[in-house]
Structures are given as C-alpha cells and as structure tokens.
C-alpha cells in the first residue's frame, strides 16, 4: 500500500511517500515558508529515494492547500515524480501533536476525531491548528484516501497518575485537564521498539526490559519505558518542560513567570517568546540554537558555548539517573535524533560516571563514524547495561500505523 505521510507545521508541509508493505521510502520533501509574507518566498524541495539531487519548485504558496497542490504535482511529475497518478496514494498518515487524554493510539480520522483535534488547539496552539490545515487540505485534494492521525502524545498515555499529576489543586486536572502529557511519542516508541529487539536478542524478554530513550533534536525529551510502556517522560503540559533544548529552557522555577511580569514588565506573549524561542542552547550561549554551531564556538574558545553544552549534558545525565530510579534499574539507554545520533561528546558527558548503573561506554565505538546511520551498540563488550544509538524514523512508524489501521478498516 502506498502511504503519504504528512507533517504540517505553521509555515511548512513535510511529507514522505512510502511503500508500506516493504517500509521503503519512495520520495520525501518539504514545502517551507508557506503563508509567510503571503507565501511569496515559498519553496518546495523533493528528493526521490536514491537520488542525490533535489527537485525544487519556487512558487507562491499562500496556504497549505496550495502547497499540497505543488507537493502532489511534484510526486506525479513525469520527469521528477514517483507516481503515475494520485489514485495510487491509498492512505494518508498525519502527524498530530496533541491528542489530549482522548487518544492512546493512532486512529482513523472521522468527524469526531477531527473535532477532538480541534478541541486540543487550546492546549497546543502552535501545532494542532497547523495539523488540521494539513488534514483539511488532504481531504480536499485526495478525497479518495482514508486518513489516520498519529499523535505525539499517544505513547505517553500509559503514564501512571504519580507521573502525570502536577502538585497543584486537583480541580485544575479535573476541570481543565492540566497535567503532564509528554511529546515526541512516535520517536520514543520507534527507537524503543528497535532497542527492545536488540535486548531480546541478548536474552532479555520484552516485558522485563527497562529502557531510557533520549530524543535529542531541536526539541529534546527523555522517556522511561518499562516492558514497552512509557511510564515517565520529561515534557509536560507543553513541550517546554524537561531537558535544555535548542531554544527552549526546559525545567524552571515557575515563580520566575510572575517575577518577569512584576519586575520586568513582560506580558504573556513576551514570556512565551523568551522561554520558547530565546532560551536553551541559544539563550545560554548567545551563539546559536544549533549544536554544530555550539561546537564550532567552543573550538574558538567561547566559554558560554561550553557552558551551554555542559548544562545540556548535565541535565540529561541527571534525568538518566532519575529515570533509572523510576525503572528500578536500566537495561539500555538509547540516543536518537540530530544530537543523539551524531554528538559523541554529549553521549560521553551524559553517561559519564554512570558505571554504578551498569552503563559502560566504549569510547572507540562512541567516536566511530562508520557506526552512524544504523542502530549501534556503543557500550563496552561486557557492560551489564547497553548504551545504544538508534536513528529515529517517525515517518516510517506513521506509515506503518496508517497502513495497519486502513488495512483493518477496509
Ligand atoms: P528536529 O527536532 O528539527 O527534527 P533534528 O533531529 O534534525 O531536529 O536535530 C537538530 C539538532 O541536531 C541540531 O541541534 C543540530 O545541530 C544537531 N546535529 C545535527 N548534526 C549534528 C552533528 N554532526 N553533531 C552535533 N549535532 C548535530
């Protein structure tokens, strides 16, 4: 079955087309700057599997519907495309950020599901509205194809109340559903599944496994997984909580917010901007939110860039320790996403002196570039617990879920 995976951001439309039976990606692409300044500077870039060169289209894309039109034209382009006709697309999988408490797994999108996604716009104002735009554009342009929603929050719906209830009046949970939700669930679930296979081969049955997954991209989160189920995760009511990130602050004393209001005269929008867009690696270093730039600045002697990197690793290490306690021990720590898959120093710093948890890093394997791009075990041969690097593939998991659900419903 050919499945189109769609991930809509407020000004972007990311997509990938899969042959779900084999898990093979046929083409992927990104429409960016959609609707920015009327969409005049929008750009579509598409790459077919195996091609070196990207196919690019520069055209005005005032909204996601227009952008999707260009995406579908690129996918069916006689020279650059991969499809003879749009009818070949048999299902569409949408990444949806917030599913609240309503969804603990992926679902076929119908009017009820769409209304729920709309309801959760209140708690995910940056993401869910964009996801809805994608869903509506696809329904408009590809009315024949059933659609599935795959939620970032769903994997974390197995958290127990001790992990998701905040220490504030309980009525705020009952009446407003204010609680920890957690995000990046598709990525944590994907790499945990791969890690489970690797541990299983070593003789540890899946139901006994205690795995800590570290998703370290622009956004960063860490999850404790017991017997395949998420039992604790670092992001909260929103993706701002937990680890230090590219531009987000992560954990913070909440009393800082009234302080900023009362003493610095900031309003809610300014505070939101400060904590979400001007903090994290960028805020501490004053250099960049991008970890590669942080390393470059450190090599030039920038002390604040070094501090930013050290805080990043320190907080991660602290969380690994805490989550090992939550799980009563740890069988594997998994690193994934841009930083997790590529940054040997972050992996080294965040697992330093954790031999008491059974985690022994093999420095040579940690620094071996030939191990990149594939699941790799970077712990010492006789390490009781494993340290793994596993490339994430959220799109593939979305395609797999979509094919399975559409297959069953048809
Ligand atoms: P997103 O969350 O947007 O999907 P990614 O998973 O691509 O992000 O991760 C982006 C982060 O990964 C950036 O901080 C980037 O600097 C970092 N990164 C990418 N490649 C490397 C590398 N070789 N070394 C260190 N960090 C890297």
CSV table of N, CA and C in Angstrom, one decimal, residues 188 191-197 199 204 206 208-213 223-229 231-232 323 327 329-334 388:
chain,number,residue,atom,x,y,z
A,188,UNK,N,10.0,8.1,20.4
A,188,UNK,CA,10.4,7.3,21.6
A,188,UNK,C,9.9,5.8,21.3
A,191,UNK,N,12.2,4.1,18.5
A,191,UNK,CA,13.5,3.6,18.9
A,191,UNK,C,13.4,2.6,20.1
A,192,UNK,N,12.4,2.7,20.9
A,192,UNK,CA,12.3,1.8,22.0
A,192,UNK,C,12.0,0.4,21.4
A,193,UNK,N,11.2,0.4,20.3
A,193,UNK,CA,10.9,-0.9,19.6
A,193,UNK,C,12.2,-1.6,19.1
A,194,UNK,N,13.0,-0.7,18.4
A,194,UNK,CA,14.3,-1.3,17.9
A,194,UNK,C,15.2,-1.7,19.0
A,195,UNK,N,15.2,-0.9,20.1
A,195,UNK,CA,16.1,-1.3,21.3
A,195,UNK,C,15.6,-2.6,21.9
A,196,UNK,N,14.3,-2.8,21.9
A,196,UNK,CA,13.7,-4.0,22.5
A,196,UNK,C,14.1,-5.2,21.7
A,197,UNK,N,14.1,-5.1,20.4
A,197,UNK,CA,14.6,-6.2,19.5
A,197,UNK,C,16.1,-6.6,19.9
A,199,UNK,N,17.7,-6.0,22.7
A,199,UNK,CA,17.8,-6.6,24.0
A,199,UNK,C,17.3,-8.0,24.0
A,204,UNK,N,17.0,-10.9,26.9
A,204,UNK,CA,16.1,-10.2,27.9
A,204,UNK,C,14.7,-10.1,27.3
A,206,UNK,N,11.0,-8.9,26.3
A,206,UNK,CA,10.5,-7.6,26.2
A,206,UNK,C,9.8,-7.1,27.5
A,208,UNK,N,10.3,-7.6,30.4
A,208,UNK,CA,11.2,-7.3,31.6
A,208,UNK,C,12.1,-6.1,31.3
A,209,UNK,N,12.1,-5.6,30.1
A,209,UNK,CA,13.1,-4.5,29.7
A,209,UNK,C,12.8,-3.2,30.3
A,210,UNK,N,13.9,-2.5,30.8
A,210,UNK,CA,13.8,-1.2,31.3
A,210,UNK,C,14.7,-0.3,30.4
A,211,UNK,N,14.0,0.6,29.6
A,211,UNK,CA,14.7,1.3,28.6
A,211,UNK,C,14.5,2.8,28.8
A,212,UNK,N,15.6,3.6,28.7
A,212,UNK,CA,15.5,5.0,28.7
A,212,UNK,C,15.9,5.6,27.3
A,213,UNK,N,14.9,6.3,26.7
A,213,UNK,CA,15.2,6.8,25.4
A,213,UNK,C,15.4,8.3,25.4
A,223,UNK,N,12.5,9.6,28.0
A,223,UNK,CA,11.3,8.8,28.4
A,223,UNK,C,11.8,7.5,29.1
A,224,UNK,N,11.1,7.1,30.2
A,224,UNK,CA,11.4,5.9,30.9
A,224,UNK,C,10.3,4.9,30.4
A,225,UNK,N,10.8,3.7,29.9
A,225,UNK,CA,9.9,2.7,29.3
A,225,UNK,C,10.1,1.4,30.0
A,226,UNK,N,9.0,0.9,30.5
A,226,UNK,CA,9.0,-0.4,31.3
A,226,UNK,C,8.2,-1.4,30.5
A,227,UNK,N,8.8,-2.5,30.1
A,227,UNK,CA,8.1,-3.5,29.4
A,227,UNK,C,7.3,-2.9,28.2
A,228,UNK,N,7.9,-2.0,27.5
A,228,UNK,CA,7.4,-1.4,26.3
A,228,UNK,C,6.4,-0.3,26.5
A,229,UNK,N,6.1,0.1,27.8
A,229,UNK,CA,5.2,1.1,28.1
A,229,UNK,C,5.9,2.4,28.6
A,231,UNK,N,6.4,5.2,31.1
A,231,UNK,CA,6.0,5.4,32.5
A,231,UNK,C,6.4,6.7,33.0
A,232,UNK,N,7.3,7.4,32.3
A,232,UNK,CA,7.6,8.8,32.7
A,232,UNK,C,8.3,9.4,31.6
A,323,UNK,N,15.5,8.6,36.0
A,323,UNK,CA,14.7,7.6,35.3
A,323,UNK,C,15.1,6.2,35.6
A,327,UNK,N,12.6,3.3,37.1
A,327,UNK,CA,12.5,2.0,36.5
A,327,UNK,C,13.1,0.9,37.4
A,329,UNK,N,16.3,0.5,37.9
A,329,UNK,CA,17.5,0.0,37.1
A,329,UNK,C,17.3,0.2,35.6
A,330,UNK,N,18.3,0.0,34.8
A,330,UNK,CA,18.2,0.3,33.4
A,330,UNK,C,18.9,-0.8,32.6
A,331,UNK,N,18.2,-1.2,31.6
A,331,UNK,CA,18.9,-2.2,30.7
A,331,UNK,C,19.5,-1.6,29.4
A,332,UNK,N,18.9,-0.4,29.0
A,332,UNK,CA,19.5,0.3,27.9
A,332,UNK,C,19.2,1.7,27.9
A,333,UNK,N,20.1,2.6,27.6
A,333,UNK,CA,19.9,4.0,27.3
A,333,UNK,C,20.1,4.2,25.8
A,334,UNK,N,19.1,4.8,25.2
A,334,UNK,CA,19.1,5.0,23.7
A,334,UNK,C,19.2,6.4,23.4
A,388,UNK,N,22.9,2.6,23.5
A,388,UNK,CA,22.6,2.4,22.1
A,388,UNK,C,22.4,3.7,21.3
